[in-house]
Amino acid sequence: MEEVEKLRDTFRRGTTRSAKWRKGQLTSLLKLLTQNEIEICKALQQDLGKHHIEAYRDEVGLLVKSIKHALKNLNQWMAPVKAGVPLVAFPTSAALVPEPLGNVLIFSSWNYPFGLSLEPLVGALAAGNTAVVKPSETSPASSSLLAKLIPMYLDNKAIIVVEGGVVVCEQLLQRKWDLIFFTGNPKIGRLVMTAAAKHLTPVVLELGGKSPAVVDTLSSYRDRKVASARMVSAKWGSCNGQACAAVDYVLIDEKFASTWIVTLKSTLKTFYGDDPKQSNAISRIVNKHHYLRLKSLLADPRVSNSVVHGGGVDDDNMYIEPTILLDPPLDSEIMTEEIFGPLLPIITLKRIEESIEFINSRPKPLCLYVFTSRSALADKIVVETSSGSVTVNDATVQYAVDSLPFGGVGQSGFGRYHGKFSFDTFSHTKPILCRGFMFEVYSRYPPWNGSKLNFIKSVYAFNYWKLVLHLLGFGSSATT
Amino acid sequence: MISLTRSEAKLVLKELKSWMKPEKVSSSLATFPSSAEIVSEPLGVVLVISAWNYPILLSLNPLIGAIVAGNAVVLKPSEISPATSSLLATLIHEYLDNSAIRVVEGAVAETTALLEQKWDKIMYTGNGKVGRIVMSAAAKHLTPVILELGGKCPVIIDSDINLEVATRRIVVGKWGSNNGQACIAPDYIITEKSNAPKVVESFKSTLEKFYGKDPFESKDLSRIVNSNHFARLSNMLDDEKVCDKIVHGGQRDEKHLMIAPTLIQDAPMDSLVMSDEIFGPLLPIISVDKIDESFELINSRAKPLAAYLFTSDKKLEEKFVKSISAGGLLVNDTCLHLTISSLPFGGVGDSGIGAYHGKFSFDIFSHKKAVLRRSFGGDLSARYPPYTPRKQQFLKSLLALDILGILLVLIGWTKN
């Protein structure tokens, strides 16, 4: 923990402020990823059974893309932005200067142990901060690989990895930070924010929630195939549903439900074969605790009766089949808690427009997905619901778009990152106003009188005519 | 302050339409074909807890931001300015939509009850102690907070400047801003030892010009808000570390809650007046050997809400901008940055979280919703299992935006 104190000294010395240092670190991080791709994918295989391609697509590849984007745009992000000043303040110039916040703490999560550690770190480094990364102990191979690689590639005086469990987290949280960036669940999110409040530290909370997918009736077979591939990929293909952006449940017109289930089943078969247990393209459930949690969701007989596909469990291998459920009761745990696993409930509605009320009567989700060929329905959902993001006709890919902010609202968190938004989140935008000693207006100063009041009123109303009159010595009576 | 609020209201009326428009952004090749936009949507129901020193401005400016972003609002004015609080309650009820905008009056008990509710955003203006309580309460419901706090705002006065103009601008920012009871009022001065006597003289003569020989006779000075604050400020003056350092003022009138504009030369750093935020008519003047030392002095303390520099030296100005971290910086004037709606107003570190005014108010009371739209065309099988080495090569090229690589894979060649 003394190391953490040293970071503060590094920041005070100003090392991390220069564009050169920031670019150097980002370039090294890029090297870390490209030179250790195999080892990283191995760790992900070990922790989560993630296929090499999935690991590349969702972690290494995305990070490489983000770092390149940051390197390309850093000069522009760092440049002060001129701000407009009203004529009444003449002669004055104003600018917004981004500056690093200081020493930041990044709490990462086990499901994307590299992505969710390093994507925030890219922002922290681009903005010129020193940082402590605390990977999740639930993915131990990834955590120890990060702890091994980061000191080899990055500036040890500015970036360190602290490994550990609850005790270490508590120790870290007792300290004063300039920003805490947390990815995880709301329960821990509350603890993090409460600890941050003691030091008035700003926090970013990247939480999850039940992200719904609204599926409109798709009349074209081809559209159904594409939509279904995208949904299956966003559920079982994203760490086997253990992703904050994964589809949690489906809302669908009751008349279209059976067609949709048939389509999903056929996609599952194409992707994972007749026995998905044999497939190497599906991640496993992270640990026993989560396996038992998911199994207990199915234990409720009202829920198990609603299974229309899969449902098989294997205690020895902590394996749960890709499972589709049709209309499990809305008060069952599977519909009140975030699932974070390979179970997909499908909830039928009389009319697909009822999905809006359904979504609005629950906590705001991190992501909302709409599959439809009617843009009017998509527009209506965008306007009438609230969520971290809305993606139309695809799922989880919004995470890859640098120009879009990623983050939640309400129960799904607050604060946003990715691309320029990461830079902004890890920066303080400092306004600077510069004036000269010329052009003194004495009406700003006491002793106060009626004419000075009129002057001030005209200034704030930008009433230039009255200002000129005033400066010429005609203090007209105040009417505005 | 009323005019300032009106000016903000006029600005938002003019700009509202353009702020509310979804912002189109470019989407990436990786999700081609697609279109992306950022939609601003209201957060929901927000709580604004205001302060007593600018009870109208610090209530209505946040209120404007919350309303313009489309939220319902509960406003809790400060009970320490009771006349303004009850006026706000009456007027807001008369003029605004009561089904969406409410004023709740009260003190600690009422505020505690309000903080137990779930809000979509809480904006608090006040001190760090209560700020911590507000943020802890917000944590229970995962509610984001804006904390507008204060801190000790330093003023660096360089030598070789037009001292008359400088002191005038500092005096109006200090005693002319609610008698120093303002979060951005100059808290203390730093100047070179050799310059200090001139600075003190200049302050004395400006103070006399503005407020006369006997400041207690002047109608242009606000009084100390209440006896608690009067006692707090008296304590600072009675501190044995500073009582022999008072070079101007120091008179008190407890009955009328008046304290004369007071200059304290070279107060030790561990004195009350230099360790706590002053928030009143006392102004310590700290001298350093060289003006550059002032940067270190400021940086060794908590980050202030505002920092001021008076200089004609461009190099010093650059260094100031580069090395001083504060909510806002202002060169050659005080407090004016608050009035410029193109500048975000807010703190950093101990001076607060989040910034507002103008478009920044709209943004901070809005959720920026990412919207990505795709069609069912342009689907890439490389995204899906069963996974093959060719698919991996394709993904690599795609994420690296290597167009040649993408084309090669599409026509069946793998690039090495």
PDB file of C-alpha atoms in Angstrom, chain B residues 34-258:
ATOM      1  CA  SER B  34     -25.209   1.528 -38.903  1.00  0.00           C
ATOM      2  CA  SER B  35     -26.105   5.004 -37.698  1.00  0.00           C
ATOM      3  CA  ALA B  36     -25.410   6.374 -34.245  1.00  0.00           C
ATOM      4  CA  GLU B  37     -26.761   9.253 -32.220  1.00  0.00           C
ATOM      5  CA  ILE B  38     -26.756  10.547 -28.667  1.00  0.00           C
ATOM      6  CA  VAL B  39     -30.194  11.415 -27.321  1.00  0.00           C
ATOM      7  CA  SER B  40     -30.568  13.719 -24.293  1.00  0.00           C
ATOM      8  CA  GLU B  41     -33.350  12.559 -22.027  1.00  0.00           C
ATOM      9  CA  PRO B  42     -34.501  13.839 -18.629  1.00  0.00           C
ATOM     10  CA  LEU B  43     -33.242  11.917 -15.603  1.00  0.00           C
ATOM     11  CA  GLY B  44     -36.573  11.988 -13.753  1.00  0.00           C
ATOM     12  CA  VAL B  45     -37.221  13.658 -10.408  1.00  0.00           C
ATOM     13  CA  VAL B  46     -34.359  15.726  -9.028  1.00  0.00           C
ATOM     14  CA  LEU B  47     -33.711  17.319  -5.656  1.00  0.00           C
ATOM     15  CA  VAL B  48     -32.045  20.728  -5.448  1.00  0.00           C
ATOM     16  CA  ILE B  49     -30.744  21.750  -2.025  1.00  0.00           C
ATOM     17  CA  SER B  50     -29.762  25.393  -2.084  1.00  0.00           C
ATOM     18  CA  ALA B  51     -27.622  27.624   0.131  1.00  0.00           C
ATOM     19  CA  TRP B  52     -28.370  30.695   2.217  1.00  0.00           C
ATOM     20  CA  ASN B  53     -25.790  33.122   0.844  1.00  0.00           C
ATOM     21  CA  TYR B  54     -27.277  33.513  -2.642  1.00  0.00           C
ATOM     22  CA  PRO B  55     -30.671  32.053  -1.890  1.00  0.00           C
ATOM     23  CA  ILE B  56     -32.297  33.131  -5.168  1.00  0.00           C
ATOM     24  CA  LEU B  57     -29.439  32.473  -7.585  1.00  0.00           C
ATOM     25  CA  LEU B  58     -28.383  29.141  -6.053  1.00  0.00           C
ATOM     26  CA  SER B  59     -31.996  27.948  -6.067  1.00  0.00           C
ATOM     27  CA  LEU B  60     -33.154  29.150  -9.440  1.00  0.00           C
ATOM     28  CA  ASN B  61     -30.053  28.555 -11.556  1.00  0.00           C
ATOM     29  CA  PRO B  62     -30.059  24.812 -10.792  1.00  0.00           C
ATOM     30  CA  LEU B  63     -33.847  24.863 -11.150  1.00  0.00           C
ATOM     31  CA  ILE B  64     -33.511  26.302 -14.660  1.00  0.00           C
ATOM     32  CA  GLY B  65     -31.093  23.506 -15.581  1.00  0.00           C
ATOM     33  CA  ALA B  66     -33.341  20.812 -14.170  1.00  0.00           C
ATOM     34  CA  ILE B  67     -36.455  22.179 -15.885  1.00  0.00           C
ATOM     35  CA  VAL B  68     -34.780  22.803 -19.222  1.00  0.00           C
ATOM     36  CA  ALA B  69     -33.607  19.175 -19.259  1.00  0.00           C
ATOM     37  CA  GLY B  70     -37.233  18.117 -18.660  1.00  0.00           C
ATOM     38  CA  ASN B  71     -37.111  16.920 -15.065  1.00  0.00           C
ATOM     39  CA  ALA B  72     -39.572  17.268 -12.208  1.00  0.00           C
ATOM     40  CA  VAL B  73     -37.921  19.134  -9.320  1.00  0.00           C
ATOM     41  CA  VAL B  74     -38.153  19.529  -5.580  1.00  0.00           C
ATOM     42  CA  LEU B  75     -36.343  22.625  -4.350  1.00  0.00           C
ATOM     43  CA  LYS B  76     -35.251  22.903  -0.737  1.00  0.00           C
ATOM     44  CA  PRO B  77     -34.107  26.482  -0.046  1.00  0.00           C
ATOM     45  CA  SER B  78     -31.947  27.152   2.970  1.00  0.00           C
ATOM     46  CA  GLU B  79     -33.745  27.802   6.265  1.00  0.00           C
ATOM     47  CA  ILE B  80     -30.907  30.149   7.209  1.00  0.00           C
ATOM     48  CA  SER B  81     -32.343  32.738   4.796  1.00  0.00           C
ATOM     49  CA  PRO B  82     -35.961  32.387   5.920  1.00  0.00           C
ATOM     50  CA  ALA B  83     -37.461  35.407   4.134  1.00  0.00           C
ATOM     51  CA  THR B  84     -36.098  34.291   0.770  1.00  0.00           C
ATOM     52  CA  SER B  85     -37.078  30.697   1.430  1.00  0.00           C
ATOM     53  CA  SER B  86     -40.690  31.571   2.065  1.00  0.00           C
ATOM     54  CA  LEU B  87     -40.771  34.001  -0.863  1.00  0.00           C
ATOM     55  CA  LEU B  88     -39.513  31.259  -3.179  1.00  0.00           C
ATOM     56  CA  ALA B  89     -42.157  28.898  -1.818  1.00  0.00           C
ATOM     57  CA  THR B  90     -44.908  31.417  -2.545  1.00  0.00           C
ATOM     58  CA  LEU B  91     -43.706  32.564  -5.947  1.00  0.00           C
ATOM     59  CA  ILE B  92     -42.819  29.184  -7.398  1.00  0.00           C
ATOM     60  CA  HIS B  93     -46.217  27.906  -6.361  1.00  0.00           C
ATOM     61  CA  GLU B  94     -47.810  30.876  -8.151  1.00  0.00           C
ATOM     62  CA  TYR B  95     -45.813  30.809 -11.377  1.00  0.00           C
ATOM     63  CA  LEU B  96     -44.721  27.246 -12.106  1.00  0.00           C
ATOM     64  CA  ASP B  97     -46.426  23.906 -12.736  1.00  0.00           C
ATOM     65  CA  ASN B  98     -47.163  22.577  -9.255  1.00  0.00           C
ATOM     66  CA  SER B  99     -47.540  19.031 -10.487  1.00  0.00           C
ATOM     67  CA  ALA B 100     -43.847  19.011 -11.484  1.00  0.00           C
ATOM     68  CA  ILE B 101     -42.056  21.678  -9.442  1.00  0.00           C
ATOM     69  CA  ARG B 102     -42.352  21.943  -5.675  1.00  0.00           C
ATOM     70  CA  VAL B 103     -40.634  23.882  -2.928  1.00  0.00           C
ATOM     71  CA  VAL B 104     -40.134  22.105   0.389  1.00  0.00           C
ATOM     72  CA  GLU B 105     -39.141  24.443   3.211  1.00  0.00           C
ATOM     73  CA  GLY B 106     -37.408  23.313   6.355  1.00  0.00           C
ATOM     74  CA  ALA B 107     -34.213  22.556   8.228  1.00  0.00           C
ATOM     75  CA  VAL B 108     -32.231  19.439   9.124  1.00  0.00           C
ATOM     76  CA  ALA B 109     -35.227  17.180   9.838  1.00  0.00           C
ATOM     77  CA  GLU B 110     -36.908  18.009   6.525  1.00  0.00           C
ATOM     78  CA  THR B 111     -33.648  17.675   4.594  1.00  0.00           C
ATOM     79  CA  THR B 112     -32.976  14.297   6.201  1.00  0.00           C
ATOM     80  CA  ALA B 113     -36.456  13.126   5.254  1.00  0.00           C
ATOM     81  CA  LEU B 114     -35.931  14.334   1.677  1.00  0.00           C
ATOM     82  CA  LEU B 115     -32.582  12.539   1.474  1.00  0.00           C
ATOM     83  CA  GLU B 116     -34.201   9.240   2.453  1.00  0.00           C
ATOM     84  CA  GLN B 117     -36.270   9.337  -0.730  1.00  0.00           C
ATOM     85  CA  LYS B 118     -35.009   7.964  -4.001  1.00  0.00           C
ATOM     86  CA  TRP B 119     -34.069  10.700  -6.483  1.00  0.00           C
ATOM     87  CA  ASP B 120     -32.704  10.587  -9.997  1.00  0.00           C
ATOM     88  CA  LYS B 121     -30.205  13.312  -9.197  1.00  0.00           C
ATOM     89  CA  ILE B 122     -29.362  15.416  -6.159  1.00  0.00           C
ATOM     90  CA  MET B 123     -27.738  18.795  -6.483  1.00  0.00           C
ATOM     91  CA  TYR B 124     -26.401  20.284  -3.291  1.00  0.00           C
ATOM     92  CA  THR B 125     -24.769  23.680  -2.814  1.00  0.00           C
ATOM     93  CA  GLY B 126     -23.062  24.229   0.508  1.00  0.00           C
ATOM     94  CA  ASN B 127     -20.202  22.915   2.589  1.00  0.00           C
ATOM     95  CA  GLY B 128     -18.120  19.735   2.477  1.00  0.00           C
ATOM     96  CA  LYS B 129     -19.455  18.358   5.752  1.00  0.00           C
ATOM     97  CA  VAL B 130     -23.058  18.300   4.580  1.00  0.00           C
ATOM     98  CA  GLY B 131     -21.823  17.338   1.098  1.00  0.00           C
ATOM     99  CA  ARG B 132     -20.513  14.077   2.550  1.00  0.00           C
ATOM    100  CA  ILE B 133     -23.860  13.402   4.225  1.00  0.00           C
ATOM    101  CA  VAL B 134     -25.722  14.082   0.975  1.00  0.00           C
ATOM    102  CA  MET B 135     -23.450  11.788  -1.035  1.00  0.00           C
ATOM    103  CA  SER B 136     -23.665   8.963   1.518  1.00  0.00           C
ATOM    104  CA  ALA B 137     -27.452   9.217   1.497  1.00  0.00           C
ATOM    105  CA  ALA B 138     -27.437   9.220  -2.312  1.00  0.00           C
ATOM    106  CA  ALA B 139     -25.246   6.089  -2.342  1.00  0.00           C
ATOM    107  CA  LYS B 140     -28.074   4.055  -0.788  1.00  0.00           C
ATOM    108  CA  HIS B 141     -30.152   4.603  -3.923  1.00  0.00           C
ATOM    109  CA  LEU B 142     -27.235   4.797  -6.385  1.00  0.00           C
ATOM    110  CA  THR B 143     -28.224   8.392  -7.099  1.00  0.00           C
ATOM    111  CA  PRO B 144     -25.673  10.589  -8.890  1.00  0.00           C
ATOM    112  CA  VAL B 145     -24.860  13.843  -7.110  1.00  0.00           C
ATOM    113  CA  ILE B 146     -23.670  17.309  -7.989  1.00  0.00           C
ATOM    114  CA  LEU B 147     -21.847  18.904  -5.085  1.00  0.00           C
ATOM    115  CA  GLU B 148     -21.144  22.610  -5.314  1.00  0.00           C
ATOM    116  CA  LEU B 149     -18.846  23.239  -2.387  1.00  0.00           C
ATOM    117  CA  GLY B 150     -16.383  25.962  -1.619  1.00  0.00           C
ATOM    118  CA  GLY B 151     -12.864  26.049  -0.302  1.00  0.00           C
ATOM    119  CA  LYS B 152     -10.208  28.651   0.190  1.00  0.00           C
ATOM    120  CA  CYS B 153      -9.985  30.547  -3.113  1.00  0.00           C
ATOM    121  CA  PRO B 154      -6.511  32.090  -3.383  1.00  0.00           C
ATOM    122  CA  VAL B 155      -5.547  35.299  -5.150  1.00  0.00           C
ATOM    123  CA  ILE B 156      -1.981  35.725  -6.370  1.00  0.00           C
ATOM    124  CA  ILE B 157      -0.940  39.352  -6.816  1.00  0.00           C
ATOM    125  CA  ASP B 158       2.182  39.785  -8.925  1.00  0.00           C
ATOM    126  CA  SER B 159       4.355  42.920  -8.648  1.00  0.00           C
ATOM    127  CA  ASP B 160       4.445  45.474 -11.474  1.00  0.00           C
ATOM    128  CA  ILE B 161       0.741  45.514 -12.203  1.00  0.00           C
ATOM    129  CA  ASN B 162      -1.928  48.166 -12.074  1.00  0.00           C
ATOM    130  CA  LEU B 163      -2.513  47.604  -8.373  1.00  0.00           C
ATOM    131  CA  GLU B 164      -5.368  50.108  -8.161  1.00  0.00           C
ATOM    132  CA  VAL B 165      -7.470  48.186 -10.694  1.00  0.00           C
ATOM    133  CA  ALA B 166      -6.474  44.852  -9.150  1.00  0.00           C
ATOM    134  CA  THR B 167      -7.452  45.744  -5.596  1.00  0.00           C
ATOM    135  CA  ARG B 168     -10.683  47.279  -6.789  1.00  0.00           C
ATOM    136  CA  ARG B 169     -11.585  44.023  -8.523  1.00  0.00           C
ATOM    137  CA  ILE B 170     -10.612  41.992  -5.467  1.00  0.00           C
ATOM    138  CA  VAL B 171     -12.528  44.234  -3.063  1.00  0.00           C
ATOM    139  CA  VAL B 172     -15.693  43.952  -5.113  1.00  0.00           C
ATOM    140  CA  GLY B 173     -15.221  40.170  -5.321  1.00  0.00           C
ATOM    141  CA  LYS B 174     -14.642  39.920  -1.589  1.00  0.00           C
ATOM    142  CA  TRP B 175     -16.612  42.483   0.401  1.00  0.00           C
ATOM    143  CA  GLY B 176     -18.844  43.394  -2.525  1.00  0.00           C
ATOM    144  CA  SER B 177     -19.953  39.762  -2.831  1.00  0.00           C
ATOM    145  CA  ASN B 178     -22.165  39.365   0.198  1.00  0.00           C
ATOM    146  CA  ASN B 179     -19.366  40.578   2.446  1.00  0.00           C
ATOM    147  CA  GLY B 180     -17.164  37.604   1.638  1.00  0.00           C
ATOM    148  CA  GLN B 181     -19.948  35.075   2.238  1.00  0.00           C
ATOM    149  CA  ALA B 182     -19.668  33.640  -1.270  1.00  0.00           C
ATOM    150  CA  CYS B 183     -18.164  30.340  -2.371  1.00  0.00           C
ATOM    151  CA  ILE B 184     -15.997  32.010  -4.999  1.00  0.00           C
ATOM    152  CA  ALA B 185     -15.029  35.088  -2.970  1.00  0.00           C
ATOM    153  CA  PRO B 186     -11.251  35.592  -2.601  1.00  0.00           C
ATOM    154  CA  ASP B 187     -10.243  33.817   0.593  1.00  0.00           C
ATOM    155  CA  TYR B 188      -6.629  34.899   0.938  1.00  0.00           C
ATOM    156  CA  ILE B 189      -3.957  36.850  -0.948  1.00  0.00           C
ATOM    157  CA  ILE B 190      -0.466  35.692  -1.850  1.00  0.00           C
ATOM    158  CA  THR B 191       2.088  38.285  -2.866  1.00  0.00           C
ATOM    159  CA  GLU B 192       5.832  38.876  -2.720  1.00  0.00           C
ATOM    160  CA  LYS B 193       7.207  40.197   0.571  1.00  0.00           C
ATOM    161  CA  SER B 194       8.440  43.394  -1.044  1.00  0.00           C
ATOM    162  CA  ASN B 195       5.039  44.013  -2.596  1.00  0.00           C
ATOM    163  CA  ALA B 196       2.953  43.301   0.508  1.00  0.00           C
ATOM    164  CA  PRO B 197       3.020  46.826   2.063  1.00  0.00           C
ATOM    165  CA  LYS B 198       1.864  48.349  -1.237  1.00  0.00           C
ATOM    166  CA  VAL B 199      -0.938  45.799  -1.500  1.00  0.00           C
ATOM    167  CA  VAL B 200      -2.117  46.560   2.028  1.00  0.00           C
ATOM    168  CA  GLU B 201      -2.103  50.322   1.356  1.00  0.00           C
ATOM    169  CA  SER B 202      -3.988  49.860  -1.875  1.00  0.00           C
ATOM    170  CA  PHE B 203      -6.654  47.768  -0.156  1.00  0.00           C
ATOM    171  CA  LYS B 204      -7.041  50.349   2.586  1.00  0.00           C
ATOM    172  CA  SER B 205      -7.595  53.187   0.163  1.00  0.00           C
ATOM    173  CA  THR B 206     -10.009  51.195  -2.043  1.00  0.00           C
ATOM    174  CA  LEU B 207     -12.002  50.074   0.969  1.00  0.00           C
ATOM    175  CA  GLU B 208     -12.327  53.668   2.085  1.00  0.00           C
ATOM    176  CA  LYS B 209     -13.450  54.784  -1.370  1.00  0.00           C
ATOM    177  CA  PHE B 210     -16.098  52.068  -1.542  1.00  0.00           C
ATOM    178  CA  TYR B 211     -17.381  51.972   2.008  1.00  0.00           C
ATOM    179  CA  GLY B 212     -16.248  55.264   3.588  1.00  0.00           C
ATOM    180  CA  LYS B 213     -14.192  55.908   6.713  1.00  0.00           C
ATOM    181  CA  ASP B 214     -16.619  53.986   8.917  1.00  0.00           C
ATOM    182  CA  PRO B 215     -17.761  50.840   7.114  1.00  0.00           C
ATOM    183  CA  PHE B 216     -20.495  50.308   9.721  1.00  0.00           C
ATOM    184  CA  GLU B 217     -22.180  53.393   8.266  1.00  0.00           C
ATOM    185  CA  SER B 218     -22.106  52.013   4.728  1.00  0.00           C
ATOM    186  CA  LYS B 219     -25.279  50.549   3.263  1.00  0.00           C
ATOM    187  CA  ASP B 220     -23.258  48.691   0.644  1.00  0.00           C
ATOM    188  CA  LEU B 221     -21.936  45.917   2.874  1.00  0.00           C
ATOM    189  CA  SER B 222     -24.034  42.827   3.612  1.00  0.00           C
ATOM    190  CA  ARG B 223     -24.161  41.766   7.231  1.00  0.00           C
ATOM    191  CA  ILE B 224     -23.047  38.430   8.654  1.00  0.00           C
ATOM    192  CA  VAL B 225     -25.947  36.066   8.155  1.00  0.00           C
ATOM    193  CA  ASN B 226     -26.501  35.000  11.783  1.00  0.00           C
ATOM    194  CA  SER B 227     -24.954  34.829  15.228  1.00  0.00           C
ATOM    195  CA  ASN B 228     -23.457  31.367  14.593  1.00  0.00           C
ATOM    196  CA  HIS B 229     -21.428  32.649  11.724  1.00  0.00           C
ATOM    197  CA  PHE B 230     -20.616  35.842  13.631  1.00  0.00           C
ATOM    198  CA  ALA B 231     -19.201  33.717  16.460  1.00  0.00           C
ATOM    199  CA  ARG B 232     -17.255  31.545  14.012  1.00  0.00           C
ATOM    200  CA  LEU B 233     -15.647  34.611  12.415  1.00  0.00           C
ATOM    201  CA  SER B 234     -14.988  36.184  15.839  1.00  0.00           C
ATOM    202  CA  ASN B 235     -13.130  33.017  16.795  1.00  0.00           C
ATOM    203  CA  MET B 236     -10.888  33.442  13.780  1.00  0.00           C
ATOM    204  CA  LEU B 237     -10.115  37.001  14.840  1.00  0.00           C
ATOM    205  CA  ASP B 238      -9.542  36.054  18.479  1.00  0.00           C
ATOM    206  CA  ASP B 239      -7.111  33.280  17.508  1.00  0.00           C
ATOM    207  CA  GLU B 240      -3.934  34.267  19.359  1.00  0.00           C
ATOM    208  CA  LYS B 241      -1.928  33.373  16.279  1.00  0.00           C
ATOM    209  CA  VAL B 242      -3.433  36.255  14.344  1.00  0.00           C
ATOM    210  CA  CYS B 243      -4.645  38.867  16.829  1.00  0.00           C
ATOM    211  CA  ASP B 244      -1.412  40.840  16.486  1.00  0.00           C
ATOM    212  CA  LYS B 245      -1.392  40.561  12.690  1.00  0.00           C
ATOM    213  CA  ILE B 246      -4.500  42.600  11.976  1.00  0.00           C
ATOM    214  CA  VAL B 247      -3.381  45.588   9.927  1.00  0.00           C
ATOM    215  CA  HIS B 248      -6.775  47.005   9.051  1.00  0.00           C
ATOM    216  CA  GLY B 249     -10.315  46.708  10.403  1.00  0.00           C
ATOM    217  CA  GLY B 250     -11.078  44.117  13.032  1.00  0.00           C
ATOM    218  CA  GLN B 251     -13.992  46.041  14.573  1.00  0.00           C
ATOM    219  CA  ARG B 252     -17.087  44.049  15.467  1.00  0.00           C
ATOM    220  CA  ASP B 253     -20.661  44.973  16.255  1.00  0.00           C
ATOM    221  CA  GLU B 254     -22.337  41.882  17.609  1.00  0.00           C
ATOM    222  CA  LYS B 255     -25.746  43.513  17.926  1.00  0.00           C
ATOM    223  CA  HIS B 256     -25.936  44.306  14.232  1.00  0.00           C
ATOM    224  CA  LEU B 257     -23.885  41.287  13.174  1.00  0.00           C
ATOM    225  CA  MET B 258     -21.322  43.497  11.478  1.00  0.00           C
TER     226      MET B 258
END
